[in-house]
PDB file of C-alpha atoms in Angstrom:
ATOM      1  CA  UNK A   1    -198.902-154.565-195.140  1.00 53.00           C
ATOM      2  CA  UNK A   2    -197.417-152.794-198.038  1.00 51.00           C
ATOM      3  CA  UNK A   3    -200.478-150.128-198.109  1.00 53.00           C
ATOM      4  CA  UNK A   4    -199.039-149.413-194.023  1.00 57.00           C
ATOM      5  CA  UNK A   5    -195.084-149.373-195.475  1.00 50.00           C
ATOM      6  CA  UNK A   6    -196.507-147.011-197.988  1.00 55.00           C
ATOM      7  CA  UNK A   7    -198.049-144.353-195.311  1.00 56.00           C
ATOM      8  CA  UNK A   8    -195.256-144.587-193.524  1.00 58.00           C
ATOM      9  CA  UNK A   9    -193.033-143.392-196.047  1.00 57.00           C
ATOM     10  CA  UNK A  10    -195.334-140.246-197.117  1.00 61.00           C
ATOM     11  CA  UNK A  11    -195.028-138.761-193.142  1.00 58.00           C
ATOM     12  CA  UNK A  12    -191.314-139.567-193.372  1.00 56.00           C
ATOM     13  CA  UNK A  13    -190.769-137.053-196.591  1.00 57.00           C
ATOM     14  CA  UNK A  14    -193.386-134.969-195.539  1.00 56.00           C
ATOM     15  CA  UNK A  15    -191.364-134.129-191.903  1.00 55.00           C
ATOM     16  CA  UNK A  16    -188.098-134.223-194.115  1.00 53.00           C
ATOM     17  CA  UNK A  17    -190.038-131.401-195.970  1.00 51.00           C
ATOM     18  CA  UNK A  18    -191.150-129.170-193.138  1.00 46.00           C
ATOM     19  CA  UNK A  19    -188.019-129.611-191.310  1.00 47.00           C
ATOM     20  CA  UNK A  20    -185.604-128.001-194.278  1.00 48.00           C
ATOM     21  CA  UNK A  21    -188.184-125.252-194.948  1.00 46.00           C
ATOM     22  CA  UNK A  22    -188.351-123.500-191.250  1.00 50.00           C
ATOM     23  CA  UNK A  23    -187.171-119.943-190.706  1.00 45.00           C
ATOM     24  CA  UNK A  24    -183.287-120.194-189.996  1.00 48.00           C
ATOM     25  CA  UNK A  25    -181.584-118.738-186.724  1.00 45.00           C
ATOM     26  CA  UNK A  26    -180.679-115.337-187.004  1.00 43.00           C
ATOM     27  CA  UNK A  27    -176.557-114.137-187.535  1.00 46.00           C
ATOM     28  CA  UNK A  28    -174.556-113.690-184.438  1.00 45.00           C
ATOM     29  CA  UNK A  29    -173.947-109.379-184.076  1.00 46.00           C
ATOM     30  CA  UNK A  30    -170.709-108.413-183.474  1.00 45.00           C
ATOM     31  CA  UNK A  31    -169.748-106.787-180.478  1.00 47.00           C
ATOM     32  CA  UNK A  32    -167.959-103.702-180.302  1.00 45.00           C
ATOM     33  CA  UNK A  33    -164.702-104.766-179.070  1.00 47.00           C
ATOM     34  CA  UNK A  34    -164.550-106.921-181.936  1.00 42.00           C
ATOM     35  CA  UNK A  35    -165.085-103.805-184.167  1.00 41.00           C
ATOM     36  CA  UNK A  36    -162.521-102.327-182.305  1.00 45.00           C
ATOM     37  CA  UNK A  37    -159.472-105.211-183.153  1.00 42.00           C
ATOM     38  CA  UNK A  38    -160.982-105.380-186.832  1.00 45.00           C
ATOM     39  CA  UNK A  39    -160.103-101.859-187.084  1.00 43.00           C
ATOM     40  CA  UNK A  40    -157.265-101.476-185.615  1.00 43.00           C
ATOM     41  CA  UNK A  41    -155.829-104.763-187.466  1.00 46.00           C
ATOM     42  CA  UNK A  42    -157.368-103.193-190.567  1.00 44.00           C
ATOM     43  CA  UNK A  43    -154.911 -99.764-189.280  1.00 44.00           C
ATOM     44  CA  UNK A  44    -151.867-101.707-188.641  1.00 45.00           C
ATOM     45  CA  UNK A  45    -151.993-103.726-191.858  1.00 47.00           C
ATOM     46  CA  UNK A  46    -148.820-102.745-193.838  1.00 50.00           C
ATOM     47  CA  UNK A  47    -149.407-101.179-197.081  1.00 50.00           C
ATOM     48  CA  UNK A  48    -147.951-103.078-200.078  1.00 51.00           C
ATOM     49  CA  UNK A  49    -145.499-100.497-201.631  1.00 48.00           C
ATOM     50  CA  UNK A  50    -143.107-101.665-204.753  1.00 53.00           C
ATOM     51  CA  UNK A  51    -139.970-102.305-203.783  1.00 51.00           C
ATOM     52  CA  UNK A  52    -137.086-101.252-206.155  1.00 51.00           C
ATOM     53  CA  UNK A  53    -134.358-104.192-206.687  1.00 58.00           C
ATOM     54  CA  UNK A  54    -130.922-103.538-205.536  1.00 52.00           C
ATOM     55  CA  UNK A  55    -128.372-102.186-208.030  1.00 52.00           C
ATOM     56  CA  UNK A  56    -125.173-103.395-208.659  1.00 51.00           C
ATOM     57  CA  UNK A  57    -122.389-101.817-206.543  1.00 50.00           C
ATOM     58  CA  UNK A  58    -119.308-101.399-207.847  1.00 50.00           C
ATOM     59  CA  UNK A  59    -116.486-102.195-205.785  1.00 50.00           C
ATOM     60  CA  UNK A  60    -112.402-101.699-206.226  1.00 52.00           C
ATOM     61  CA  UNK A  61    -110.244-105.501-206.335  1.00 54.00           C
ATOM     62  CA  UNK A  62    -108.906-105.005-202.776  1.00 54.00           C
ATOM     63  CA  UNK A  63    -104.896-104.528-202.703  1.00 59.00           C
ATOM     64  CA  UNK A  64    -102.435-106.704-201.149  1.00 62.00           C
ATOM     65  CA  UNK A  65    -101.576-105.655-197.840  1.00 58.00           C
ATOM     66  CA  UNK A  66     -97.706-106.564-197.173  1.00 61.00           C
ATOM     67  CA  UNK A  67     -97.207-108.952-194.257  1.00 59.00           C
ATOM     68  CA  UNK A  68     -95.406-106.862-190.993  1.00 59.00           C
ATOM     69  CA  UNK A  69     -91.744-107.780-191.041  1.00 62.00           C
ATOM     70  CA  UNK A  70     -90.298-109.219-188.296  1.00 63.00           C
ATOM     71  CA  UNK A  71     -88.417-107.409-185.719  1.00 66.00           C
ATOM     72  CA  UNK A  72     -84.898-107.809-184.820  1.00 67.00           C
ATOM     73  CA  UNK A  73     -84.051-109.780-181.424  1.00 73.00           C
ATOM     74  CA  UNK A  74     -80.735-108.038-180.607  1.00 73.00           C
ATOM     75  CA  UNK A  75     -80.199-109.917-177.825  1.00 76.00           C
ATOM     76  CA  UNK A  76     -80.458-113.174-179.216  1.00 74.00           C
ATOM     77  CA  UNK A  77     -78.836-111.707-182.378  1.00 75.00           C
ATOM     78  CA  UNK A  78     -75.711-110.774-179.654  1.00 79.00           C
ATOM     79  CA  UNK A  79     -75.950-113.984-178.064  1.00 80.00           C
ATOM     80  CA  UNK A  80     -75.829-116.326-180.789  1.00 81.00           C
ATOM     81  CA  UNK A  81     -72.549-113.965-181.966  1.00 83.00           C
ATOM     82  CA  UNK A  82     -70.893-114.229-179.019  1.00 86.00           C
ATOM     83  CA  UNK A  83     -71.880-118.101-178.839  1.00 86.00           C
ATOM     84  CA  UNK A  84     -70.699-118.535-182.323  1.00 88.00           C
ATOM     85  CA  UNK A  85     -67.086-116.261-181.890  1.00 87.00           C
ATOM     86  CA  UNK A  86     -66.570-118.633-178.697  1.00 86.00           C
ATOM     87  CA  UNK A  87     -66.826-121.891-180.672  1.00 87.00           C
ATOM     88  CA  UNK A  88     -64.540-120.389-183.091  1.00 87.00           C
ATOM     89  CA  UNK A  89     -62.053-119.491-180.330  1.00 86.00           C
ATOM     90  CA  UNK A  90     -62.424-122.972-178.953  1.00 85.00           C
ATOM     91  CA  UNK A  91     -61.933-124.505-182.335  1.00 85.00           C
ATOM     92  CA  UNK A  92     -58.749-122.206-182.916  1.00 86.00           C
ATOM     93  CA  UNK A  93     -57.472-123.170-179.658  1.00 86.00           C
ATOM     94  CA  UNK A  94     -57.969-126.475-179.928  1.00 83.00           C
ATOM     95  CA  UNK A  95     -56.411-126.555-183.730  1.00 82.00           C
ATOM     96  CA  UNK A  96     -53.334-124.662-181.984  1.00 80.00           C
ATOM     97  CA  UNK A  97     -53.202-127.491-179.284  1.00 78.00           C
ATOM     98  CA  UNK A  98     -53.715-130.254-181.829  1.00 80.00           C
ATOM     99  CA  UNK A  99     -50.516-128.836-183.718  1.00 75.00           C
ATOM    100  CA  UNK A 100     -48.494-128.036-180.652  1.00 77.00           C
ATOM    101  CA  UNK A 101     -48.675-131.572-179.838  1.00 80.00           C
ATOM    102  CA  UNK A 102     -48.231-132.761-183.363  1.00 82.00           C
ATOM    103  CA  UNK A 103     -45.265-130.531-183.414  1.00 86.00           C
ATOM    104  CA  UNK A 104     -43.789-131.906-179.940  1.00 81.00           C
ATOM    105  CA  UNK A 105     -44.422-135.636-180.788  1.00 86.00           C
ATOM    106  CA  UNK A 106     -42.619-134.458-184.340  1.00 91.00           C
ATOM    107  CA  UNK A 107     -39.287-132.982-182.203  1.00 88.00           C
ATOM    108  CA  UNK A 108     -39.287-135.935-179.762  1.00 88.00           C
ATOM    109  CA  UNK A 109     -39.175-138.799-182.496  1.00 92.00           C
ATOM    110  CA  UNK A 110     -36.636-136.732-184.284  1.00 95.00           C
ATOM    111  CA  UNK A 111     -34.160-136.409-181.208  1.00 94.00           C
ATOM    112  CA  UNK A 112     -35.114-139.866-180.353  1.00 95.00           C
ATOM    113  CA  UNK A 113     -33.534-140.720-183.614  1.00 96.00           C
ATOM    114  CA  UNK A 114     -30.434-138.878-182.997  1.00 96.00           C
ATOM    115  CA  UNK A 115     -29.807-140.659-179.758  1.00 97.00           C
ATOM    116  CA  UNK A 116     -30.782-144.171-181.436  1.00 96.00           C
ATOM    117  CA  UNK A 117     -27.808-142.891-183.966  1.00 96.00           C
ATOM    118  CA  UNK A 118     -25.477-141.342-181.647  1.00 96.00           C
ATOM    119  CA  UNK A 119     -25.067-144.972-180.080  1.00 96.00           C
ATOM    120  CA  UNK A 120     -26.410-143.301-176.699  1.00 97.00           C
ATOM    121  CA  UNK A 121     -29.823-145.678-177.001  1.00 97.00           C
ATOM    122  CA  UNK A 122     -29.634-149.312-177.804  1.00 97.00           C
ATOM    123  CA  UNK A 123     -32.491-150.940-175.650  1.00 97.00           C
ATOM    124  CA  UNK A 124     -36.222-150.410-177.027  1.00 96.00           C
ATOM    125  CA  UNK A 125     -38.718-147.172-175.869  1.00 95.00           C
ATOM    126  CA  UNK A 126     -40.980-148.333-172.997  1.00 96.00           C
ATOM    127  CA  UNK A 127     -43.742-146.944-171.625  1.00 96.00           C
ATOM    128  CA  UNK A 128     -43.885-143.016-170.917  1.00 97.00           C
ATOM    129  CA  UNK A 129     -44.493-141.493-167.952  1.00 97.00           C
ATOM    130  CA  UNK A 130     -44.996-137.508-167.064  1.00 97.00           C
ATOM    131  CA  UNK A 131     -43.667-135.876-163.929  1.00 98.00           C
ATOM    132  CA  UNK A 132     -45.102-132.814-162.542  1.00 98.00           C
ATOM    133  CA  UNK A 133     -43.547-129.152-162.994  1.00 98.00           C
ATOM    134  CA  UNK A 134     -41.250-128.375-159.954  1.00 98.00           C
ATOM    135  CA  UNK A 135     -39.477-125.301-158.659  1.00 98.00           C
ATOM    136  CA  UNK A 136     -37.283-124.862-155.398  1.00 97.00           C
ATOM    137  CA  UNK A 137     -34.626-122.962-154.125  1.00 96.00           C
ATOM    138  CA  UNK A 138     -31.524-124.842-151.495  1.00 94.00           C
ATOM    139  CA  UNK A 139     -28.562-122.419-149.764  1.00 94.00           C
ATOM    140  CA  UNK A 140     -25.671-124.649-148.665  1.00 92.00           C
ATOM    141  CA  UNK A 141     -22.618-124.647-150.024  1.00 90.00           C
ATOM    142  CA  UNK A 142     -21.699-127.942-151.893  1.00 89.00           C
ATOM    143  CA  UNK A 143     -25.131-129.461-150.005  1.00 93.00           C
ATOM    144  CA  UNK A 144     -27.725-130.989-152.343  1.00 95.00           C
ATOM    145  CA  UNK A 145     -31.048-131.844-151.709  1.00 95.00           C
ATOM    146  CA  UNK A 146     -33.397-134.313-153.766  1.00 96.00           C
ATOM    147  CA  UNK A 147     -37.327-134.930-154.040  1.00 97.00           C
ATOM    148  CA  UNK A 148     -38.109-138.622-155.510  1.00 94.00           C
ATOM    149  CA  UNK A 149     -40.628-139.463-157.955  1.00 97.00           C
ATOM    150  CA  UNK A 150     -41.705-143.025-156.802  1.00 96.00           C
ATOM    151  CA  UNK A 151     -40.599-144.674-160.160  1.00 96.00           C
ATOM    152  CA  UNK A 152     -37.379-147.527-159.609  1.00 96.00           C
ATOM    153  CA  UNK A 153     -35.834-148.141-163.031  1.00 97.00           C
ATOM    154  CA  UNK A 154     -32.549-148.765-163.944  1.00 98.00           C
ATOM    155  CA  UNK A 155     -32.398-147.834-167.490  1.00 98.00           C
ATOM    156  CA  UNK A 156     -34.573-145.017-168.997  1.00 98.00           C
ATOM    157  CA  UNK A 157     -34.525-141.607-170.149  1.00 98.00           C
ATOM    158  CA  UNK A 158     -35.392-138.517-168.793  1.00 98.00           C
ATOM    159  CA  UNK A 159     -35.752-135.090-170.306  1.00 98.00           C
ATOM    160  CA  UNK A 160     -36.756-131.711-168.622  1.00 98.00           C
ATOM    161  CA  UNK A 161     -36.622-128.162-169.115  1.00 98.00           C
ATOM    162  CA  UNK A 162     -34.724-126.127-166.627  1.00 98.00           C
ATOM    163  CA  UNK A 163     -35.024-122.303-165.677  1.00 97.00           C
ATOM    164  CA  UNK A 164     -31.806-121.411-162.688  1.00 94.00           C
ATOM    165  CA  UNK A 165     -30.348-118.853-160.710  1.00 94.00           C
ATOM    166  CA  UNK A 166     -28.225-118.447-158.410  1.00 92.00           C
ATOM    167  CA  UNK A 167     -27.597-115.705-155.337  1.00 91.00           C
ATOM    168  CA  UNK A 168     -23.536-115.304-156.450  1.00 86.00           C
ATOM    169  CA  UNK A 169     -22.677-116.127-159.603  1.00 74.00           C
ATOM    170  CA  UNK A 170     -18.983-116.149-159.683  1.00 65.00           C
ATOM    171  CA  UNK A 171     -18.802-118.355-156.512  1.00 61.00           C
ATOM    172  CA  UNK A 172     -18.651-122.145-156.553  1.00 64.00           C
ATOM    173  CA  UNK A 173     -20.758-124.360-159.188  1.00 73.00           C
ATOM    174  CA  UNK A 174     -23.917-125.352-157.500  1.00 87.00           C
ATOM    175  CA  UNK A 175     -26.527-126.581-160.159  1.00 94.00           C
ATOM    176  CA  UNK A 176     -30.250-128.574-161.255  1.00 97.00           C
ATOM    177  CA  UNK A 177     -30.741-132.016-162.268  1.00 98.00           C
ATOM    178  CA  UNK A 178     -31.534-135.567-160.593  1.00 98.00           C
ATOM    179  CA  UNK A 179     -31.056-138.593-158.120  1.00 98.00           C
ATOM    180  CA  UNK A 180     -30.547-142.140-160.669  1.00 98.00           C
ATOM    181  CA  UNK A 181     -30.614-145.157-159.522  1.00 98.00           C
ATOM    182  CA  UNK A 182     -31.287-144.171-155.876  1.00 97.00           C
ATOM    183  CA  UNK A 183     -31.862-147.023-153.102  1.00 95.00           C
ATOM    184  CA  UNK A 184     -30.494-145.041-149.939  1.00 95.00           C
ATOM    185  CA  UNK A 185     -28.475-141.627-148.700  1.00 94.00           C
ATOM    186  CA  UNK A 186     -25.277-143.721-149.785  1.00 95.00           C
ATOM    187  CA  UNK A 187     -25.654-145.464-152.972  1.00 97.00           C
ATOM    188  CA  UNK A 188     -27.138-143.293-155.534  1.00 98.00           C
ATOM    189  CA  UNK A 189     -25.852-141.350-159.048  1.00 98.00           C
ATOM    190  CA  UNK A 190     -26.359-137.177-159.241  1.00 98.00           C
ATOM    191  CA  UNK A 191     -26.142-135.526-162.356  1.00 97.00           C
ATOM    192  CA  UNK A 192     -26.253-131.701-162.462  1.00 95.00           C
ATOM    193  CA  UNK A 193     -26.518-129.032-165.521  1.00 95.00           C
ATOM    194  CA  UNK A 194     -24.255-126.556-164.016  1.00 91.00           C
ATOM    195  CA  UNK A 195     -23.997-122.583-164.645  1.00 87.00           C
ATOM    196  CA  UNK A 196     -21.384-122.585-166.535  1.00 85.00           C
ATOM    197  CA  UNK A 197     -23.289-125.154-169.210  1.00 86.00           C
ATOM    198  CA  UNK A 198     -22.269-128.406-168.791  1.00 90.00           C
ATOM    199  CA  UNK A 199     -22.987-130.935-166.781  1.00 94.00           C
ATOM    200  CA  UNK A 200     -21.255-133.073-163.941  1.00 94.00           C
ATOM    201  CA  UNK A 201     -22.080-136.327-162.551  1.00 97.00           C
ATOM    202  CA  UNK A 202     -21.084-138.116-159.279  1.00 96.00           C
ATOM    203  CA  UNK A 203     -21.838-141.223-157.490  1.00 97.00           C
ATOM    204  CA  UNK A 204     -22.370-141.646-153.662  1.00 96.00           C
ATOM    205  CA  UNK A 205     -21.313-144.371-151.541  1.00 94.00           C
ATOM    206  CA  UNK A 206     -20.279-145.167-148.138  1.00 93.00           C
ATOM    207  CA  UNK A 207     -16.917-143.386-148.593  1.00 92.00           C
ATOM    208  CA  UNK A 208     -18.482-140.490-149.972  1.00 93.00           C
ATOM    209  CA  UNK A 209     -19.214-138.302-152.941  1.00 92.00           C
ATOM    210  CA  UNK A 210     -16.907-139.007-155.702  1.00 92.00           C
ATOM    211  CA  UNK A 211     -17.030-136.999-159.159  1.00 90.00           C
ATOM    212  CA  UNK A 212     -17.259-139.982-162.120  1.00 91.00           C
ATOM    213  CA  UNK A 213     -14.601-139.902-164.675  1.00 90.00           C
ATOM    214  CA  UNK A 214     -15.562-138.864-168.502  1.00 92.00           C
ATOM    215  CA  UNK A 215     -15.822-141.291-170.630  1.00 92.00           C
ATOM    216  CA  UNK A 216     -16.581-139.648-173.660  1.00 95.00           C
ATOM    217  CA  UNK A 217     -16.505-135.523-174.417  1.00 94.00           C
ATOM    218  CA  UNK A 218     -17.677-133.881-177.700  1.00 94.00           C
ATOM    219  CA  UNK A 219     -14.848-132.415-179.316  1.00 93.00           C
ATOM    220  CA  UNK A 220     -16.852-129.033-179.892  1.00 90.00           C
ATOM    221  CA  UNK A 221     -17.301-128.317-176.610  1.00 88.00           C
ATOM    222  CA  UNK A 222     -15.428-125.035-175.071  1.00 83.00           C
ATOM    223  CA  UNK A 223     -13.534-124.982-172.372  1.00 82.00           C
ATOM    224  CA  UNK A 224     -16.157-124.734-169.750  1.00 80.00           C
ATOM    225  CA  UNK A 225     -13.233-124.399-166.718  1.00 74.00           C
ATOM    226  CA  UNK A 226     -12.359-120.497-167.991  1.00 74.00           C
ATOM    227  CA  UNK A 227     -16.032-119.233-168.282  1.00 78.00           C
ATOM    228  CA  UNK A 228     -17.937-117.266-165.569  1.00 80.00           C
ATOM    229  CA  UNK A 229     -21.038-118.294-164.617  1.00 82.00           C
ATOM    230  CA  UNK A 230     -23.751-116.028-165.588  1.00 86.00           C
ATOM    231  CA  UNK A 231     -26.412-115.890-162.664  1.00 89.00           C
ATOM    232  CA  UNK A 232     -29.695-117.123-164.365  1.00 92.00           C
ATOM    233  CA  UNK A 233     -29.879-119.269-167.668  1.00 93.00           C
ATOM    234  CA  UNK A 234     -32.456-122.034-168.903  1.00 96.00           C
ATOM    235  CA  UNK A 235     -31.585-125.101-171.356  1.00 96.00           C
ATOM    236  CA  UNK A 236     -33.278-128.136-172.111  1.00 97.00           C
ATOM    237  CA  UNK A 237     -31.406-131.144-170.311  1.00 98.00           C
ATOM    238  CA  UNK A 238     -32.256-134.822-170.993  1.00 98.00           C
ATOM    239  CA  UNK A 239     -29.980-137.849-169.602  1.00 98.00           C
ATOM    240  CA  UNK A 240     -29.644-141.328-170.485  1.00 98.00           C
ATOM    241  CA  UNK A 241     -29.070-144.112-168.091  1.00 98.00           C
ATOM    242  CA  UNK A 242     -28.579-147.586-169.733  1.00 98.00           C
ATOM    243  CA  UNK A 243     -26.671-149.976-168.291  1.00 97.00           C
ATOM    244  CA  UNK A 244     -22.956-149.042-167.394  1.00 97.00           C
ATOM    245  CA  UNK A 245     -23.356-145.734-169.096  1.00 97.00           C
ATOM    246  CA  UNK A 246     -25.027-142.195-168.301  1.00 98.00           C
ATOM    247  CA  UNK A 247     -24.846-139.742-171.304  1.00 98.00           C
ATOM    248  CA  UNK A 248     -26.317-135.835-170.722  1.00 98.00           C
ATOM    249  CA  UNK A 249     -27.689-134.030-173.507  1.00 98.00           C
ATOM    250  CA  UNK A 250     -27.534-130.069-173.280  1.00 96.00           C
ATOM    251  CA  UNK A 251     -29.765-128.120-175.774  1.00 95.00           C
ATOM    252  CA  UNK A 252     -30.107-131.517-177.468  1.00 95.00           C
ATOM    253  CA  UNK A 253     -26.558-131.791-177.908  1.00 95.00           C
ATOM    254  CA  UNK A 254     -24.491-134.645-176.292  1.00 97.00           C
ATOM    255  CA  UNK A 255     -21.747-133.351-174.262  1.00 96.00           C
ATOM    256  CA  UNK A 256     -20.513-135.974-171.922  1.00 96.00           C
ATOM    257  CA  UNK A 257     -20.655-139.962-171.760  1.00 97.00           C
ATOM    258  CA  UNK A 258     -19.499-141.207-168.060  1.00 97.00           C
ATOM    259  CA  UNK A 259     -19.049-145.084-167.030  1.00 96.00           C
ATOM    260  CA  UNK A 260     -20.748-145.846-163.821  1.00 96.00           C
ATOM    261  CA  UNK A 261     -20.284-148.714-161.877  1.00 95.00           C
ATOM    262  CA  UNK A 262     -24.183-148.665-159.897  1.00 95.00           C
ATOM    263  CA  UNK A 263     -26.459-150.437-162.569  1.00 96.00           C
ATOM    264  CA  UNK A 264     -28.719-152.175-160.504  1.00 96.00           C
ATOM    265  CA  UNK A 265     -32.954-149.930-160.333  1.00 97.00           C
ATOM    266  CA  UNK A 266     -33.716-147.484-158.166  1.00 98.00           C
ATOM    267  CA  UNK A 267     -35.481-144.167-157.643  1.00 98.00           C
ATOM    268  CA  UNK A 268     -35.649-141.096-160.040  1.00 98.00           C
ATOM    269  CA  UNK A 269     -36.174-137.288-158.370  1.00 98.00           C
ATOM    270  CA  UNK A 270     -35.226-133.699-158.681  1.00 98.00           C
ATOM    271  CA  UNK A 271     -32.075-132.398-157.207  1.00 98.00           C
ATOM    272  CA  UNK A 272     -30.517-129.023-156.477  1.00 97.00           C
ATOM    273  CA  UNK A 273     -26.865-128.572-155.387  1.00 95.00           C
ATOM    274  CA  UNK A 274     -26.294-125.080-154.129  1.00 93.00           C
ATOM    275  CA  UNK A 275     -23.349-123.636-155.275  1.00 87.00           C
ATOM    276  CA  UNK A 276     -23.371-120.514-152.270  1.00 89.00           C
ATOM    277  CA  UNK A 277     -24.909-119.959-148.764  1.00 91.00           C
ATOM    278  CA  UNK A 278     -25.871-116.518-150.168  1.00 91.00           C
ATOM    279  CA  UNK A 279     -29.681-115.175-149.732  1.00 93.00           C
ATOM    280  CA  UNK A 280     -31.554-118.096-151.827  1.00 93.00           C
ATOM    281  CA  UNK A 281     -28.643-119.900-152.930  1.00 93.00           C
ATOM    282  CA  UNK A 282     -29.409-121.703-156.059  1.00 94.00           C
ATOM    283  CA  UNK A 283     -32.818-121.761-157.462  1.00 96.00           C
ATOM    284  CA  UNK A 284     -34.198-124.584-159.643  1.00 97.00           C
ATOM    285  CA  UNK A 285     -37.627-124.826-161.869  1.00 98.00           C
ATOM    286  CA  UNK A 286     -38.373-127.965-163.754  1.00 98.00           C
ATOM    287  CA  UNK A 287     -41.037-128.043-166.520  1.00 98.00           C
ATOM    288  CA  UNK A 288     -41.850-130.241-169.071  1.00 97.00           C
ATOM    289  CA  UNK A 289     -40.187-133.178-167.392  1.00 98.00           C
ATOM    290  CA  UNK A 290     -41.136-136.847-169.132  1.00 97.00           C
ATOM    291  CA  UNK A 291     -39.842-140.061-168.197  1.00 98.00           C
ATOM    292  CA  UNK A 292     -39.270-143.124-170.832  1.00 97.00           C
ATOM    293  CA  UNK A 293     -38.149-146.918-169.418  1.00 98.00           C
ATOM    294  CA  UNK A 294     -35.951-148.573-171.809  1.00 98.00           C
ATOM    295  CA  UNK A 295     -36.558-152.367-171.971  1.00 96.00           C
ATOM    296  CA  UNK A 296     -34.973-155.172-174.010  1.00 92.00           C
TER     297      UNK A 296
END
């Protein structure tokens, strides 16, 4: 057995043997078209040069370029003046008004206080009310007409400024003021600022007009009887009505005190008692006209 293990082996090495010692294949040949891309890769191959380093540049620190400045919107530039000299005006305006009325409220306490001490005013200041500017014109003779406010009070004061003229000067009285105390065509009070620059009041009733008696005259007063009329004047004209008594203030001077009999509330308005039947006859304008109740 081991003698046929033995052979066995020998023919194995000796085929190993033969087997590594044969004549080996011969090279593939290249064919020409390979030559060809050989060549022309061998062509196309770059040549390896040296190539320098870069140098160092220099360069100049850049400058600061200035930023473009803005231009000028002179539009809005004349817009915002005009907006800005309006709010001024506004402001002056309004600081002009704010004094005005500072200076008004200043004048009324102060002739309040003179009435208070003239003995005219004895009841307390109610509430205030403002009546509307007026201005009419009446032409018959001794005739006067009246235009109501809508307020009934029996005592209160009332202040106005009047502008008048008249169409003939030198004839008859004629004059501006108001209605007191007015319940019907027969039982009111009339006072008037005449021409001349006083002031007369009467009282109507069922028998008529009747001219009320003075009371009480300031001593300074001219004699109003020998003076001609001049054809237009203005004056400030306030009247108090408390109780039996209706006092007229001219210019904020007192002039006359009458006793009055009618006492009782009624209705406030203009009036206008023409003194000719010339052209326009008498013309009245009321401004600044301001009501105050008197209460207890």
């Amino acid at each position: 057995m081991k003698t046929r293990v033995f052979i066995l082996l020998i023919l194995w090495l000796l085929s190993t043997s033969l087997t590594a010692c044969g004549p080996k294949a011969p090279a593939a040949t290249p064919t020409s078209d390979a030559i060809t891309l050989g060549a022309t890769q061998t062509a196309l191959a770059p040549t390896a040069t040296s190539t320098p380093e870069p140098t160092a540049t220099a360069t100049s620190t850049p400058t600061e370029t200035p930023l473009p400045t803005e231009t000028p919107n002179l539009a809005a530039t004349s817009a915002a003046s005009t907006q800005t000299a309006r709010l001024e005006t506004q402001q002056a305006v309004q600081t002009a008004e704010a004094l005005s009325v500072e200076a008004t409220q200043q004048a009324q306490d102060a002739f309040w206080a003179q009435m208070v001490a003239d003995g005219t005013i004895t009841m307390n200041q109610g509430e205030m009310y403002e009546i509307d500017d007026f201005e009419e014109s009446w032409a018959q003779r001794n005739w006067y007409q009246w235009w109501w406010f809508g307020y009934s009070m029996a005592d209160f004061v009332i202040s106005t400024q009047i502008e008048w003229e008249t169409a003939e000067a030198s004839y008859g009285n004629g004059g501006c003021g108001f209605v007191l105390r007015l319940k019907d065509n027969d039982n009111h009070l009339v006072v008037f600022l005449a021409p001349r620059g006083d002031a007369e009041l009467g009282a109507m009733t069922v028998n008529g007009y009747q001219t009320q008696s003075i009371r009480w005259k300031n001593p300074d007063l001219p004699n109003y009887a020998g003076l001609t009329p001049p054809s237009s004047g203005s004056s400030d004209f306030t009247v108090v009505a408390e109780k039996e008594f209706v006092t007229a203030y001219i210019d904020g001077q007192r002039i006359y005190q009458w006793y009055v009999a009618l006492t009782s509330p009624g209705d406030i308005g203009y009036t206008i008692l023409s003194g000719t039947n010339k052209d326009f006859g008498t013309y009245c304008k009321f401004t600044n006209t301001t009501i105050w109740e008197l209460i207890k």
